[in-house]
Amino acid sequence: MNELRTIRAKSGTNQEGTSAHNRRVIIEAIRLNGPLSRADLARATRLTKQTISNLVEGLEADGLVASEEVVRGGRGQPSTPYRLVPEGAFALGVQIDRHLTRLVAVDLMGQEVARAVANLPPGGPVEGCKLILRLIETMRADLTRRIPESAHRLAGLGLAMPGPFGLAPSDDETWMMAEWQAFPLVETLAAGTGLATSLQNDATACAAAERMNGSADGLDHAVCIYFGYGIGAGLILGGELYTGSNRNAGEIGMVLFSRGGAPSPLEHRSSLASLFQHLGLDSATTEAYAEVERRTLADDPRILDWLAGAAADMRQAVHMVETIFDPQTVILSGSAPEPLAKRLFDAMFPLIPSNADRPGRTLPRLQLGMIGPWAVALGAAAEPIRRAFDPRFSAILKTAS
Amino acid sequence: MNELRTIRAKSGTNQEGTSAHNRRVIIEAIRLNGPLSRADLARATRLTKQTISNLVEGLEADGLVASEEVVRGGRGQPSTPYRLVPEGAFALGVQIDRHLTRLVAVDLMGQEVARAVANLPPGGPVEGCKLILRLIETMRADLTRRIPESAHRLAGLGLAMPGPFGLAPSDDETWMMAEWQAFPLVETLAAGTGLATSLQNDATACAAAERMNGSADGLDHAVCIYFGYGIGAGLILGGELYTGSNRNAGEIGMVLFSRGGAPSPLEHRSSLASLFQHLGLDSATTEAYAEVERRTLADDPRILDWLAGAAADMRQAVHMVETIFDPQTVILSGSAPEPLAKRLFDAMFPLIPSNADRPGRTLPRLQLGMIGPWAVALGAAAEPIRRAFDPRFSAILKTAS
DNA sequence: TTATTAAGTCAAACTTCTTGACTTAAATGT
DNA sequence: ACATTTAAGTCAAGAAGTTTGACTTAATAA
């Protein structure tokens, strides 16, 4: 009679959840504001001084925060500010791109402490994963030598690769990573490293990087346009990264734009891939990347051509995401050569008037973010840190018994 | 020396927050699954039987849940399921449209218990608010007569009107509600009624209605396209309504679509307003609405004309929101005459292939929702219920001391 | 008739936050 | 100089809420 019935429900919470949330809130408050005293933290979090004292004591014992010099300067007992301890936690981030992979280690503050890059071997994900596991092994050994505690303080492994995920194989030439998409990447690398592993698309990783250390620091609503080999958007909505029901949210590269003729996907004209094609370069090799940088600095007229068209599409894309997401700001970020990104950014102004043109806004409608080839790997590494230390709804819920 | 320094931080939480969350989780579990026993609730929420017992006792004392007949049929002591008590809470919802206003009262289950409609007087929001306050007064008196407890169980007042909000006055003829936009509506009606009052745009309200009682029941990721005088999208992202940084998220009516010629806003061709214009009808009077319904049923060729064009745009809009939000499903809802909405829905197939065409999906990519003129008012009324009873991150946080 | 299973209760323990009084230490005012 | 004021931070007891483990109740199955 008692068939297995699935009951849809959210988890409840208990005192552990309370305390975990409060610890996270303290860490985030310090991250956002810089060093804060216990009294500051009590005011900011609305908790009592006593509670803050207890929690700070715990965080200090765990090596996540440390006191600074006593600050005098006002009436009353001088305060003791607490700062985050960068060595309190570490995380690894791996970017898997079409032809190469990048690996970084970051600390609790999101600062890079190690990096490595390698070309992906032919042989697809099986060989690729072996290589990645070797790189990780080497980096962990190196880290353990330099910072012995780091071995016990690795929060996890973040992976980032181009989306979209979970689709039926297609013949669209723009991604060519179907093999990787179908491969059990998270399971393989989790098993191979013993680390908590998660996967997101490159645009989301880029937004994570911007949130940790870039233009989206402290913002609750921002769209981070990732301009790389393809184009996508990383979404910060309501203070958290949003990835949709299947991690494919923000794939604006697949949105159909009309430009005179029939509608076609944005990334067919606004992406590094499209530029390589326009220039007749072999796609996405390191040489092509360097060549684009060189020609951009030389003001190659074919680059200027492409820029005009891409900028027109990008203006429309900005208008679209502003209209749809109502963000505080839009960030142009990505892994394009920096001079190219700057020229594209400049060519996007003036922006199309939109709902974002409101009286009294303080942030610019569009700003530049972290640009450069390491943005995605850094964002991938930021993800385990966020998971472990940022205040999130899911962090208070009881997990599977 | 101590200048007022603002510290950016989220609130902490305490045992009250824990308990409040757990009560909400119980209510939501029953709402989603139907009556559940204490043992069921313990399993579903991962709380202990004892905790559930304590909380259910409290909820029963507060008149929010009630026990049903004992259920026999398995081994062991028979279970006592608990259901929600509809009369446990009530809320009012007001839709403010261009020429009229609708008022409904709903109960804890989101069922309508009273309705009223009136034309808005000339004289703008000052006179309009007076009228609305009179309508509310009458309805509250009526409710108090019919259900005496309702007076003490009013969770609040939800308002919905067309967006976008907070923009500088424009000369775009499509909204014409600039006066209302600039008016301190929430403050006026909160003061006039003494109720907790909130405002959202009509598309968001529509999504709230779908979530409470319609096609989005229990979904965590859904886009509800509101097809009315204008067009917009209500967003359910990560289990919560998302409204952006200025309540203007989802305003897809302002997204620029190219259809052969220069890009123009979606709602210029896909909205009731555009149909009224196409038919040469005086905009948005009750007669125009009835006339459209009549002509639709008569298969008026001019309606069919318009339908073909609107459906093409809507297909593209669906493709866009699927690509950008990666939702579990897209819902077509709104306040169009039902026959028209059905024909538009049918004309949208086949949909443009998109990322949403994934192997193994269970929900349809596009489905019909609540259609009809009362959807927005019902959704407006659903908002205070949601605020008071749904599990939300912000519900666990300590509020201003 | 007995064994088994499952729902639900009881009372004590445990965790965590709160309260209010108290201590410490600096700047300010006379 | 010295008392006063202000603010940071601690102490110890209390309060709120969940957990634990033993127990009771009541049904079906053997």
PDB file of C-alpha atoms in Angstrom, chain A residues 21-119:
ATOM      1  CA  HIS A  21      24.030  31.633   7.644  1.00  0.00           C
ATOM      2  CA  ASN A  22      25.291  34.110  10.203  1.00  0.00           C
ATOM      3  CA  ARG A  23      28.890  33.078   9.633  1.00  0.00           C
ATOM      4  CA  ARG A  24      28.433  33.589   5.921  1.00  0.00           C
ATOM      5  CA  VAL A  25      26.860  36.958   6.466  1.00  0.00           C
ATOM      6  CA  ILE A  26      29.827  38.063   8.519  1.00  0.00           C
ATOM      7  CA  ILE A  27      32.286  36.909   5.896  1.00  0.00           C
ATOM      8  CA  GLU A  28      30.386  38.673   3.155  1.00  0.00           C
ATOM      9  CA  ALA A  29      30.107  41.860   5.149  1.00  0.00           C
ATOM     10  CA  ILE A  30      33.869  41.960   5.584  1.00  0.00           C
ATOM     11  CA  ARG A  31      34.440  41.100   1.960  1.00  0.00           C
ATOM     12  CA  LEU A  32      32.212  43.928   0.815  1.00  0.00           C
ATOM     13  CA  ASN A  33      33.284  46.589   3.258  1.00  0.00           C
ATOM     14  CA  GLY A  34      36.829  45.765   4.226  1.00  0.00           C
ATOM     15  CA  PRO A  35      37.834  45.195   7.843  1.00  0.00           C
ATOM     16  CA  LEU A  36      35.009  45.642  10.351  1.00  0.00           C
ATOM     17  CA  SER A  37      34.931  45.579  14.122  1.00  0.00           C
ATOM     18  CA  ARG A  38      32.584  43.358  16.063  1.00  0.00           C
ATOM     19  CA  ALA A  39      30.425  46.357  16.836  1.00  0.00           C
ATOM     20  CA  ASP A  40      30.277  47.237  13.140  1.00  0.00           C
ATOM     21  CA  LEU A  41      29.277  43.713  12.304  1.00  0.00           C
ATOM     22  CA  ALA A  42      26.554  43.721  14.915  1.00  0.00           C
ATOM     23  CA  ARG A  43      25.059  46.857  13.436  1.00  0.00           C
ATOM     24  CA  ALA A  44      25.394  45.645   9.869  1.00  0.00           C
ATOM     25  CA  THR A  45      23.889  42.216  10.399  1.00  0.00           C
ATOM     26  CA  ARG A  46      21.361  43.221  13.067  1.00  0.00           C
ATOM     27  CA  LEU A  47      22.718  40.545  15.329  1.00  0.00           C
ATOM     28  CA  THR A  48      23.726  41.313  18.886  1.00  0.00           C
ATOM     29  CA  LYS A  49      27.261  42.135  19.900  1.00  0.00           C
ATOM     30  CA  GLN A  50      27.401  38.946  21.894  1.00  0.00           C
ATOM     31  CA  THR A  51      26.376  36.758  18.988  1.00  0.00           C
ATOM     32  CA  ILE A  52      28.889  38.427  16.749  1.00  0.00           C
ATOM     33  CA  SER A  53      31.578  37.905  19.350  1.00  0.00           C
ATOM     34  CA  ASN A  54      30.833  34.211  19.511  1.00  0.00           C
ATOM     35  CA  LEU A  55      30.802  33.813  15.759  1.00  0.00           C
ATOM     36  CA  VAL A  56      33.908  35.899  15.166  1.00  0.00           C
ATOM     37  CA  GLU A  57      35.713  33.842  17.755  1.00  0.00           C
ATOM     38  CA  GLY A  58      34.772  30.737  15.813  1.00  0.00           C
ATOM     39  CA  LEU A  59      35.781  32.215  12.478  1.00  0.00           C
ATOM     40  CA  GLU A  60      39.102  33.287  13.929  1.00  0.00           C
ATOM     41  CA  ALA A  61      39.706  29.812  15.320  1.00  0.00           C
ATOM     42  CA  ASP A  62      38.942  28.431  11.862  1.00  0.00           C
ATOM     43  CA  GLY A  63      41.516  30.741  10.346  1.00  0.00           C
ATOM     44  CA  LEU A  64      39.027  32.640   8.215  1.00  0.00           C
ATOM     45  CA  VAL A  65      39.292  36.051   9.834  1.00  0.00           C
ATOM     46  CA  ALA A  66      42.019  37.787  11.809  1.00  0.00           C
ATOM     47  CA  SER A  67      42.185  40.917  13.875  1.00  0.00           C
ATOM     48  CA  GLU A  68      44.043  43.985  12.759  1.00  0.00           C
ATOM     49  CA  GLU A  69      45.604  46.842  14.651  1.00  0.00           C
ATOM     50  CA  VAL A  70      43.329  48.461  17.186  1.00  0.00           C
ATOM     51  CA  VAL A  71      41.763  51.614  15.794  1.00  0.00           C
ATOM     52  CA  ARG A  72      41.676  54.698  17.987  1.00  0.00           C
ATOM     53  CA  GLY A  73      40.166  57.938  16.922  1.00  0.00           C
ATOM     54  CA  GLY A  74      36.735  58.250  18.447  1.00  0.00           C
ATOM     55  CA  ARG A  75      35.301  58.262  21.859  1.00  0.00           C
ATOM     56  CA  GLY A  76      34.921  55.020  23.632  1.00  0.00           C
ATOM     57  CA  GLN A  77      36.956  51.901  23.728  1.00  0.00           C
ATOM     58  CA  PRO A  78      38.973  51.525  20.544  1.00  0.00           C
ATOM     59  CA  SER A  79      37.686  48.934  18.108  1.00  0.00           C
ATOM     60  CA  THR A  80      39.461  45.931  16.717  1.00  0.00           C
ATOM     61  CA  PRO A  81      38.732  45.435  13.028  1.00  0.00           C
ATOM     62  CA  TYR A  82      38.700  41.985  11.564  1.00  0.00           C
ATOM     63  CA  ARG A  83      39.788  41.182   8.035  1.00  0.00           C
ATOM     64  CA  LEU A  84      39.479  38.086   5.917  1.00  0.00           C
ATOM     65  CA  VAL A  85      42.496  35.803   5.913  1.00  0.00           C
ATOM     66  CA  PRO A  86      43.302  35.046   2.270  1.00  0.00           C
ATOM     67  CA  GLU A  87      44.885  31.726   3.235  1.00  0.00           C
ATOM     68  CA  GLY A  88      41.660  30.700   4.948  1.00  0.00           C
ATOM     69  CA  ALA A  89      40.470  28.834   1.901  1.00  0.00           C
ATOM     70  CA  PHE A  90      41.539  27.944  -1.589  1.00  0.00           C
ATOM     71  CA  ALA A  91      39.797  26.708  -4.680  1.00  0.00           C
ATOM     72  CA  LEU A  92      40.765  25.437  -8.078  1.00  0.00           C
ATOM     73  CA  GLY A  93      39.219  26.568 -11.324  1.00  0.00           C
ATOM     74  CA  VAL A  94      39.513  24.909 -14.710  1.00  0.00           C
ATOM     75  CA  GLN A  95      38.532  26.445 -17.990  1.00  0.00           C
ATOM     76  CA  ILE A  96      38.034  23.969 -20.771  1.00  0.00           C
ATOM     77  CA  ASP A  97      38.116  25.670 -24.115  1.00  0.00           C
ATOM     78  CA  ARG A  98      38.181  24.345 -27.628  1.00  0.00           C
ATOM     79  CA  HIS A  99      41.891  23.798 -27.922  1.00  0.00           C
ATOM     80  CA  LEU A 100      43.337  24.389 -24.499  1.00  0.00           C
ATOM     81  CA  THR A 101      42.672  24.312 -20.819  1.00  0.00           C
ATOM     82  CA  ARG A 102      43.587  26.785 -18.115  1.00  0.00           C
ATOM     83  CA  LEU A 103      43.900  26.002 -14.440  1.00  0.00           C
ATOM     84  CA  VAL A 104      44.126  28.497 -11.595  1.00  0.00           C
ATOM     85  CA  ALA A 105      44.140  28.355  -7.835  1.00  0.00           C
ATOM     86  CA  VAL A 106      42.626  31.240  -5.899  1.00  0.00           C
ATOM     87  CA  ASP A 107      42.438  32.066  -2.232  1.00  0.00           C
ATOM     88  CA  LEU A 108      39.511  33.121  -0.066  1.00  0.00           C
ATOM     89  CA  MET A 109      39.729  36.655  -1.455  1.00  0.00           C
ATOM     90  CA  GLY A 110      39.617  35.365  -5.003  1.00  0.00           C
ATOM     91  CA  GLN A 111      43.235  36.267  -5.682  1.00  0.00           C
ATOM     92  CA  GLU A 112      45.152  34.018  -8.003  1.00  0.00           C
ATOM     93  CA  VAL A 113      47.877  32.030  -6.275  1.00  0.00           C
ATOM     94  CA  ALA A 114      48.856  29.686  -9.095  1.00  0.00           C
ATOM     95  CA  ARG A 115      48.168  29.165 -12.762  1.00  0.00           C
ATOM     96  CA  ALA A 116      48.836  26.680 -15.509  1.00  0.00           C
ATOM     97  CA  VAL A 117      47.839  26.320 -19.126  1.00  0.00           C
ATOM     98  CA  ALA A 118      48.114  23.489 -21.597  1.00  0.00           C
ATOM     99  CA  ASN A 119      46.891  22.512 -25.013  1.00  0.00           C
TER     100      ASN A 119
END
